[in-house]
PDB file of C-alpha atoms in Angstrom:
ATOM      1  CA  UNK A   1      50.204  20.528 -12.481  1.00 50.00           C
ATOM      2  CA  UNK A   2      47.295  19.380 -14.497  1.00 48.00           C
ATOM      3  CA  UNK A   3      46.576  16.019 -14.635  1.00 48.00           C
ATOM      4  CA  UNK A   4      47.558  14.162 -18.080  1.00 47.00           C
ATOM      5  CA  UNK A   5      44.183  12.823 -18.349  1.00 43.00           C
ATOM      6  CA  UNK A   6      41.555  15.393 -17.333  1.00 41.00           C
ATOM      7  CA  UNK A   7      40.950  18.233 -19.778  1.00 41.00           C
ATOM      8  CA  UNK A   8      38.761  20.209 -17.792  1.00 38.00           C
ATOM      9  CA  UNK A   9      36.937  20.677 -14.447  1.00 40.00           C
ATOM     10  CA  UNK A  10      34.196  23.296 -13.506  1.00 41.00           C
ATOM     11  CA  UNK A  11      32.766  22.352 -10.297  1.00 40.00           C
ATOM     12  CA  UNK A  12      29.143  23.051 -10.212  1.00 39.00           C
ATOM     13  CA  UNK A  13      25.521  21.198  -9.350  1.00 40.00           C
ATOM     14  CA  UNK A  14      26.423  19.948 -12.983  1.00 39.00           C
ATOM     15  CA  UNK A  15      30.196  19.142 -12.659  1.00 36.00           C
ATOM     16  CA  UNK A  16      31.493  18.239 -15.863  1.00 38.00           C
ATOM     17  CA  UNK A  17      34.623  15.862 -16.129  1.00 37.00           C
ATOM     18  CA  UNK A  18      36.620  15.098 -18.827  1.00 40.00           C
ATOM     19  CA  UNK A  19      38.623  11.979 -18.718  1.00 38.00           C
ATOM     20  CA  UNK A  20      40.066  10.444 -21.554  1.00 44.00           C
ATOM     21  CA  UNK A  21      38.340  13.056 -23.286  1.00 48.00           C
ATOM     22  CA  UNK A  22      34.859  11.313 -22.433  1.00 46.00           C
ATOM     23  CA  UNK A  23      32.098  13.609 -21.143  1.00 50.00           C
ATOM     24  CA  UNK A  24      30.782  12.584 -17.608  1.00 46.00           C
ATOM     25  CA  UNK A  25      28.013  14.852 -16.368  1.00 49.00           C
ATOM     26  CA  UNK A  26      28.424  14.515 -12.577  1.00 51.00           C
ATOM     27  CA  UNK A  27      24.299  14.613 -11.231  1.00 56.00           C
ATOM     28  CA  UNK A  28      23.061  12.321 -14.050  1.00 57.00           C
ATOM     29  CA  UNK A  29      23.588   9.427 -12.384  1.00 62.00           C
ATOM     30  CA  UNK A  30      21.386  10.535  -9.836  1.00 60.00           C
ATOM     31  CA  UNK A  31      18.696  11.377 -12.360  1.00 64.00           C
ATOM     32  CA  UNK A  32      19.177   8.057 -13.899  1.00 58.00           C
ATOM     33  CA  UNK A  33      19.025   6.163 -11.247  1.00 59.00           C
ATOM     34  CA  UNK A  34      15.736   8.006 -10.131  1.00 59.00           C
ATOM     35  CA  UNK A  35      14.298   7.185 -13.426  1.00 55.00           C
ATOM     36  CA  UNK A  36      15.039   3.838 -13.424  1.00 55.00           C
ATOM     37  CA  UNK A  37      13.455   3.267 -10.039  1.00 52.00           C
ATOM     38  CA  UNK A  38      10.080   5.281 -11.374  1.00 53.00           C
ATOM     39  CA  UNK A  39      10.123   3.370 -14.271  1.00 49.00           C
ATOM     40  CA  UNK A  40      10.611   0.087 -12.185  1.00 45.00           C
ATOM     41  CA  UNK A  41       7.850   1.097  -9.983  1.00 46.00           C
ATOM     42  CA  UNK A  42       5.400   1.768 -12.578  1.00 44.00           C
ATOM     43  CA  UNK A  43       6.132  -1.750 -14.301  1.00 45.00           C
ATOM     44  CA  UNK A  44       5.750  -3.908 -10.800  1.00 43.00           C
ATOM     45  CA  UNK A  45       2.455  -2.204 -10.413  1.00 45.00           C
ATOM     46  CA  UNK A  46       1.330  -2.925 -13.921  1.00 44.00           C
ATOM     47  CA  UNK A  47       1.431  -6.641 -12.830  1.00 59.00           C
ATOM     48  CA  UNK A  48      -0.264  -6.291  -9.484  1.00 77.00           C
ATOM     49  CA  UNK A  49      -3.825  -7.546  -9.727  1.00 88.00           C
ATOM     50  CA  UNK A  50      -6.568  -6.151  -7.764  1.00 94.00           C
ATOM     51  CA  UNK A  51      -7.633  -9.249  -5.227  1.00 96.00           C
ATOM     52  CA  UNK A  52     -10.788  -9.021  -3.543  1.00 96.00           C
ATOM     53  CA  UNK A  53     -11.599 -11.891  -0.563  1.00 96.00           C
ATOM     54  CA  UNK A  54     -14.970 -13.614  -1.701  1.00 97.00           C
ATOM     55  CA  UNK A  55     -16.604 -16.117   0.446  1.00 97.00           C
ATOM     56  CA  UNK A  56     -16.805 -19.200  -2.985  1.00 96.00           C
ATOM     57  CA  UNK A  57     -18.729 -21.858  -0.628  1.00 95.00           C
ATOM     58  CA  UNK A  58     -20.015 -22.271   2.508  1.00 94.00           C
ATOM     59  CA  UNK A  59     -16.581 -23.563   3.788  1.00 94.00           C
ATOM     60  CA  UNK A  60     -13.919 -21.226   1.266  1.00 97.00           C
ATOM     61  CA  UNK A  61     -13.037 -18.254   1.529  1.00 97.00           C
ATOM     62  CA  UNK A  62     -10.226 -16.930  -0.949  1.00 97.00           C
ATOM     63  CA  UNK A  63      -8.838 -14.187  -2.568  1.00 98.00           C
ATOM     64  CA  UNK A  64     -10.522 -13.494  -6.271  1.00 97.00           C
ATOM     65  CA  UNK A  65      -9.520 -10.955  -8.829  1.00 97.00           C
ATOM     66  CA  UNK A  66     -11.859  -7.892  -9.489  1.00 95.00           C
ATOM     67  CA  UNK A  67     -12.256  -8.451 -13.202  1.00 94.00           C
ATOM     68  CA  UNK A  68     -13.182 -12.376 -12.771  1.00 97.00           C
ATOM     69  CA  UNK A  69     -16.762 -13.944 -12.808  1.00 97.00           C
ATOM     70  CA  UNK A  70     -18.283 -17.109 -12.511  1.00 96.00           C
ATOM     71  CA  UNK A  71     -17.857 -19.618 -15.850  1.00 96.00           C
ATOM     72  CA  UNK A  72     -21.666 -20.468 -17.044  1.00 94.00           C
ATOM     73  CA  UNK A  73     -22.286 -23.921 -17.636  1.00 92.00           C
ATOM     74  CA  UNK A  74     -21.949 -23.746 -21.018  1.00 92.00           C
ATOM     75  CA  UNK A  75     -19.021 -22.286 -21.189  1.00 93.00           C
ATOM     76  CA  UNK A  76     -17.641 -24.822 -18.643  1.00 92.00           C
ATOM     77  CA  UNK A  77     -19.403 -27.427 -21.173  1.00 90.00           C
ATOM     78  CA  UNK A  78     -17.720 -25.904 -24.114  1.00 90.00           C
ATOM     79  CA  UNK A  79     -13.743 -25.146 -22.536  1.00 89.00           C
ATOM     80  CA  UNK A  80     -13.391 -28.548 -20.333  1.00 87.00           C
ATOM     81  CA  UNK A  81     -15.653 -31.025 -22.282  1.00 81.00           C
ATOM     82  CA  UNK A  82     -17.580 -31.698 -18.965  1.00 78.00           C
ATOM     83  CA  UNK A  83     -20.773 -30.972 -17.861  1.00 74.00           C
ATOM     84  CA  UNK A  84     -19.978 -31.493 -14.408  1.00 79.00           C
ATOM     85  CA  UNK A  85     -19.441 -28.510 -12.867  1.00 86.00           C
ATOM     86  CA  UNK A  86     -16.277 -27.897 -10.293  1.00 92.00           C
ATOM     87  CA  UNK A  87     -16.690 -26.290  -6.700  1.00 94.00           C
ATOM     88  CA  UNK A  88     -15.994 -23.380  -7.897  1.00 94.00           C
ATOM     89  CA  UNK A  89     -14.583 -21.637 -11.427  1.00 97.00           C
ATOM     90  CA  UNK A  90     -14.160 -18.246 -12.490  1.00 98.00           C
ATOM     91  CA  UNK A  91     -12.757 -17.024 -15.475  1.00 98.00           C
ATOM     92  CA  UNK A  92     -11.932 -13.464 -17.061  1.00 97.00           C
ATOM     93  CA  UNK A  93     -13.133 -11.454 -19.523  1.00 94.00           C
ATOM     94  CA  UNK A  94     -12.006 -13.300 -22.327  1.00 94.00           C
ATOM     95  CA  UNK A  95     -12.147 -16.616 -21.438  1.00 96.00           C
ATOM     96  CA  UNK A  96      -8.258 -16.971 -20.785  1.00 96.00           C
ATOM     97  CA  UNK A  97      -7.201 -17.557 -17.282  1.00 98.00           C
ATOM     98  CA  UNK A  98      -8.953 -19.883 -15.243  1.00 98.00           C
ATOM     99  CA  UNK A  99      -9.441 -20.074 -11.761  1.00 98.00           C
ATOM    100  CA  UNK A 100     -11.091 -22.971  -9.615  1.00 96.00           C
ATOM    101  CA  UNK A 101     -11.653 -25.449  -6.834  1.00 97.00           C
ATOM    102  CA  UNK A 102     -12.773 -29.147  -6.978  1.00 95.00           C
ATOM    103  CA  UNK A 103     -13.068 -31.625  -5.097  1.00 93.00           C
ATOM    104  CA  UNK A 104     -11.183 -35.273  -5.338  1.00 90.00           C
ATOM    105  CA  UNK A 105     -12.991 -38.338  -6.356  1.00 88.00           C
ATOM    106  CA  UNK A 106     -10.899 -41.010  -4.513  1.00 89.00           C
ATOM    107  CA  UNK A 107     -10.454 -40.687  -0.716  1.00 91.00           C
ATOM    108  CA  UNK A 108      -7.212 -39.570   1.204  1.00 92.00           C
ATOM    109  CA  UNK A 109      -6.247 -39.104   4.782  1.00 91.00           C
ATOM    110  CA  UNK A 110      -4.500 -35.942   5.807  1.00 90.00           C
ATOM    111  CA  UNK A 111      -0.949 -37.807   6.734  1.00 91.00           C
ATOM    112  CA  UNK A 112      -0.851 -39.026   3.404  1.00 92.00           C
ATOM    113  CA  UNK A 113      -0.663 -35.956   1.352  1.00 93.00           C
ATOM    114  CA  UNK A 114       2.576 -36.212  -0.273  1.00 91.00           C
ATOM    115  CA  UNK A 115       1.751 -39.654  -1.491  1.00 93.00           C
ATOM    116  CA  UNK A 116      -1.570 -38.179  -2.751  1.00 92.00           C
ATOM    117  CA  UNK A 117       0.915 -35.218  -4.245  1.00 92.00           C
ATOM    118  CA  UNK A 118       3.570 -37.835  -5.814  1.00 94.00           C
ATOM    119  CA  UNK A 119       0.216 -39.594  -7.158  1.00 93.00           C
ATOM    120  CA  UNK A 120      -0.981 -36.176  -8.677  1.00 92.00           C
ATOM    121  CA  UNK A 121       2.471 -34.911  -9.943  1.00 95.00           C
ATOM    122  CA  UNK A 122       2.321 -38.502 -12.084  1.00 96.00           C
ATOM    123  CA  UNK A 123      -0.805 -37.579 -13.578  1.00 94.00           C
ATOM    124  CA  UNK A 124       0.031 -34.071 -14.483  1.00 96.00           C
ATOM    125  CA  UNK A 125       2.736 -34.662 -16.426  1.00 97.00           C
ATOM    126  CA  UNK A 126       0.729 -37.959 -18.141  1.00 96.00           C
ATOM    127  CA  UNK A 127      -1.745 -35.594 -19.025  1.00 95.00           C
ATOM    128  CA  UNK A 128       0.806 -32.654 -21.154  1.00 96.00           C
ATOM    129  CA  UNK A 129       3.570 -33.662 -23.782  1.00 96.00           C
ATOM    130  CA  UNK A 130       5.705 -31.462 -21.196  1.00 97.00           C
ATOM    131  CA  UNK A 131       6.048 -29.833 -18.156  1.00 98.00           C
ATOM    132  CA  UNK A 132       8.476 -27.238 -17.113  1.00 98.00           C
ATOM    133  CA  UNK A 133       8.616 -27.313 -13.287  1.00 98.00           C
ATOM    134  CA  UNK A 134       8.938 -23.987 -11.753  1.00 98.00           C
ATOM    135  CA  UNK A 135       8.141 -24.530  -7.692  1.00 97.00           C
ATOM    136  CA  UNK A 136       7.149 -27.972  -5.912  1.00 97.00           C
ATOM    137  CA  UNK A 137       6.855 -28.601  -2.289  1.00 95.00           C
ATOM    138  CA  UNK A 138       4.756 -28.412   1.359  1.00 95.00           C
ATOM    139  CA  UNK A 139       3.452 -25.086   3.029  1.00 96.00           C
ATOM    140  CA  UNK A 140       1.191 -24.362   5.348  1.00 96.00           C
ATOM    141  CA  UNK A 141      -2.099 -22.246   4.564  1.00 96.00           C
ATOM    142  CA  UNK A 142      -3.932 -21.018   8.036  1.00 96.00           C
ATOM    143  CA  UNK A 143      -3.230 -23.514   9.819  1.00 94.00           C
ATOM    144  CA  UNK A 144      -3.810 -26.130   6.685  1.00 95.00           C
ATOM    145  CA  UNK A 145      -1.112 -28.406   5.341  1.00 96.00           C
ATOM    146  CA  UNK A 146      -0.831 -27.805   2.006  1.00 96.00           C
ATOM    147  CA  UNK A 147       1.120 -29.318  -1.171  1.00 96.00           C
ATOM    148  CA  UNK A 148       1.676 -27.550  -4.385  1.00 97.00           C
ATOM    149  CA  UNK A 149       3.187 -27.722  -7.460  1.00 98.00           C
ATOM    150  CA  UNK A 150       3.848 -24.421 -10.360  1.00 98.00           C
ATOM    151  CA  UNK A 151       4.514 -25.695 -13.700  1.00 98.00           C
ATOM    152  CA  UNK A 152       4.495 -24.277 -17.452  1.00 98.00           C
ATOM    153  CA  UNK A 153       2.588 -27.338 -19.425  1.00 98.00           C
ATOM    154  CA  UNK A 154       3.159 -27.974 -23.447  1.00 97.00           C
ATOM    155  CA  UNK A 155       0.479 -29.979 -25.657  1.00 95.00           C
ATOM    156  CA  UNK A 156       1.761 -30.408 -29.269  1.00 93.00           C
ATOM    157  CA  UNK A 157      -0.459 -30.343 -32.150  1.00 86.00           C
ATOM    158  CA  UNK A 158      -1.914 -33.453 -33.727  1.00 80.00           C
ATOM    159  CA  UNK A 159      -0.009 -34.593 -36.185  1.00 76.00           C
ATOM    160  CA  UNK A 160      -2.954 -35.848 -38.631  1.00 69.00           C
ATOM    161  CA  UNK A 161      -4.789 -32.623 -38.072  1.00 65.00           C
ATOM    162  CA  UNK A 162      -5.446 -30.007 -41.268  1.00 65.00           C
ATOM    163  CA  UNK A 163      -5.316 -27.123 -38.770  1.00 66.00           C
ATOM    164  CA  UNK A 164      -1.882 -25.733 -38.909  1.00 64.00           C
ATOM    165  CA  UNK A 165      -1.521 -25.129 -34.996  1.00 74.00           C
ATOM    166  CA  UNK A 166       1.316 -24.528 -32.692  1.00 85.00           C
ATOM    167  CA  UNK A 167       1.620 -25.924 -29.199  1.00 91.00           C
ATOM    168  CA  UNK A 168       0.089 -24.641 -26.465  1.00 94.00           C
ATOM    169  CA  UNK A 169       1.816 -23.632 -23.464  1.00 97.00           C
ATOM    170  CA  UNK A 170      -0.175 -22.574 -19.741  1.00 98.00           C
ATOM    171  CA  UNK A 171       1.614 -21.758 -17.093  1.00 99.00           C
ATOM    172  CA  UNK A 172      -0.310 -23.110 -13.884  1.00 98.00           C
ATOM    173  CA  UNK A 173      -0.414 -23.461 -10.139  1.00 99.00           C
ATOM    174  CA  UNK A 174      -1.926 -26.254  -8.619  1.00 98.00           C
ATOM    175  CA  UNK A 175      -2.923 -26.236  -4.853  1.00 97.00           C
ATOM    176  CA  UNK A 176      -3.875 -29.592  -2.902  1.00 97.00           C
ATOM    177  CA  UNK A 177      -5.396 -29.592   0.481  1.00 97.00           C
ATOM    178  CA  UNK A 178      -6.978 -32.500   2.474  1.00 95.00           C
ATOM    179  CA  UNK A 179      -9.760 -32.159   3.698  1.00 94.00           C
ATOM    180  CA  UNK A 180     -12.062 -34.639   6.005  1.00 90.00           C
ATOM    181  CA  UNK A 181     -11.395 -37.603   3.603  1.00 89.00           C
ATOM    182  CA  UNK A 182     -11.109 -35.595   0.387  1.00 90.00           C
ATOM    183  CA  UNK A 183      -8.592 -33.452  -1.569  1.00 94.00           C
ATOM    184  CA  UNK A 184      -9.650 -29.775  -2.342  1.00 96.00           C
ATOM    185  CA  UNK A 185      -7.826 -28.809  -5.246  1.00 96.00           C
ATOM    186  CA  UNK A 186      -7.300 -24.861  -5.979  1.00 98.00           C
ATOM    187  CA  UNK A 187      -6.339 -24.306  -9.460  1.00 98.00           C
ATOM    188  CA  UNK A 188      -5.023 -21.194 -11.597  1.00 98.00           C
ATOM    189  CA  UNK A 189      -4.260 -21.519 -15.260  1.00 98.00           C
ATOM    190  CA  UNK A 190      -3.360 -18.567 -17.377  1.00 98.00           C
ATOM    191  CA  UNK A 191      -1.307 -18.670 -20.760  1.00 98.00           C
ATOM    192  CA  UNK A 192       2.649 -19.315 -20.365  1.00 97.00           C
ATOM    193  CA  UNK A 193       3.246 -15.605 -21.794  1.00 97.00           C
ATOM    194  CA  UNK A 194       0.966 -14.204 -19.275  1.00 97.00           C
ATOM    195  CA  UNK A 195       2.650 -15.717 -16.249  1.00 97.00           C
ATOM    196  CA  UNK A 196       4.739 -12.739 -15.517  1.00 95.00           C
ATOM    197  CA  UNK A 197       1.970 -10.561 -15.210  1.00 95.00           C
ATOM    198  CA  UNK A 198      -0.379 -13.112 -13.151  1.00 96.00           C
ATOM    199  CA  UNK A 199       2.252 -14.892 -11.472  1.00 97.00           C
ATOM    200  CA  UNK A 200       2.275 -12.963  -8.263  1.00 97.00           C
ATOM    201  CA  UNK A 201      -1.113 -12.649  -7.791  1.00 97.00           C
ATOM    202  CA  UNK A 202      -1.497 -16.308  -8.284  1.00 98.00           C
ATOM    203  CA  UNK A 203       1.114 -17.280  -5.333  1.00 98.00           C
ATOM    204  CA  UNK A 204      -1.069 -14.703  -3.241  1.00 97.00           C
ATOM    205  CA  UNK A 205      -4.729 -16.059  -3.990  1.00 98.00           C
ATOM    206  CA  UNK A 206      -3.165 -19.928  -3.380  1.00 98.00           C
ATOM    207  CA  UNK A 207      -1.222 -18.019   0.132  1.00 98.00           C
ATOM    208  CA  UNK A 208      -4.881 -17.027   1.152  1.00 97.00           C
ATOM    209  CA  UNK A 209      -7.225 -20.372   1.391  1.00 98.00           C
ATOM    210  CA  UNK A 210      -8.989 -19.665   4.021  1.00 97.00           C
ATOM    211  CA  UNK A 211     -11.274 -23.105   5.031  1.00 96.00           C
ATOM    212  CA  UNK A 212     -13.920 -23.537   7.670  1.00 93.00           C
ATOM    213  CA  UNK A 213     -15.261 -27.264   8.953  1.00 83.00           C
ATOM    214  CA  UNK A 214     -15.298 -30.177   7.227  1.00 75.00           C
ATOM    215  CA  UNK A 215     -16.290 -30.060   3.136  1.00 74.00           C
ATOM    216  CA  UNK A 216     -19.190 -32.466   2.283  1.00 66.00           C
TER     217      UNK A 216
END
């Protein structure tokens, strides 16, 4: 006896079932699922960056996107109000993600890095009108201890200014590793709706530090 609820049944490579009088099209699921998984693939590998190791200093090594190049003084002048110019700092095409090292001002002993991170961490979020953390915590980086914080930062317009401006959101990752007596700081900074496309790459240029000897 046929069953109440199924109409019809042909089997075939393309088995069509009716139940509750609602097509199902036995074999598409297959197809979907294959397109799904192209279509998957194709998207992860629009965000992954080409990353090229590039010795920056005498004592770095680290990984660098293809399509970045060294900032010119004047544009470092012009983006960071400074004319003192970081360890390293490339940039891309347009001026909108930001990658760099620098060196720390104040002194600090290796054992006394999450201090120096707590210390940091304070300034940081002194410095936006607010921070979104995403990761915090301790790694190690060949053979380097290493402290790092991923964050998206806000900074609000000014109130008294003519320019009707919204806020401005980065997303960055921040790197800190001690060196000798003095904090290297590895830096990536890329706008907040850009940090699913540069994310990744990010976590594998700050995985990559490579450092040689002591840094002067």
């Amino acid at each position: 006896m046929q069953h109440p609820y199924i109409k019809t049944m042909r089997m075939s490579p393309l088995t069509e079932v009716k139940l509750h009088n609602e097509p199902y099209i036995a074999g598409t699921n297959k197809t979907y699922m294959q397109l799904f998984f192209i279509s998957l693939s194709i998207l992860i590998q629009s965000y992954t960056q080409d990353l090229s190791p590039v010795q920056v200093t005498d004592n770095i090594s680290m990984l660098i996107p293809s399509d970045f190049r060294p900032m010119t003084d004047d544009e470092i002048a012009s983006k960071y109000f400074t004319t003192k110019r970081p360890l390293v700092l490339y940039t891309n095409r347009d001026l909108t993600i930001d990658l760099g090292v620098n060196q720390s001002v104040t002194q600090w002993v290796e054992k006394d890095i999450e201090i120096m991170a707590d210390f940091q961490k304070s300034n940081v979020f002194n410095l936006y009108d607010d921070v979104k953390i995403i990761s915090e915590g301790t790694k190690e980086i060949n053979g380097r201890k290493a402290v790092y914080m991923e964050f998206i930062s806000t900074v609000n317009p000014d109130k008294d200014s003519f320019r009707n401006e919204g806020s401005i959101q980065k997303y960055t990752y921040i790197q800190y590793i001690i060196v000798g007596k003095h904090a290297l700081v590895f830096n990536f900074t890329s706008p907040s709706q850009l940090q699913e496309e540069w994310q990744g790459a990010a976590h594998q240029i700050m995985d990559d530090v490579r450092i040689k000897g002591k840094i002067k």
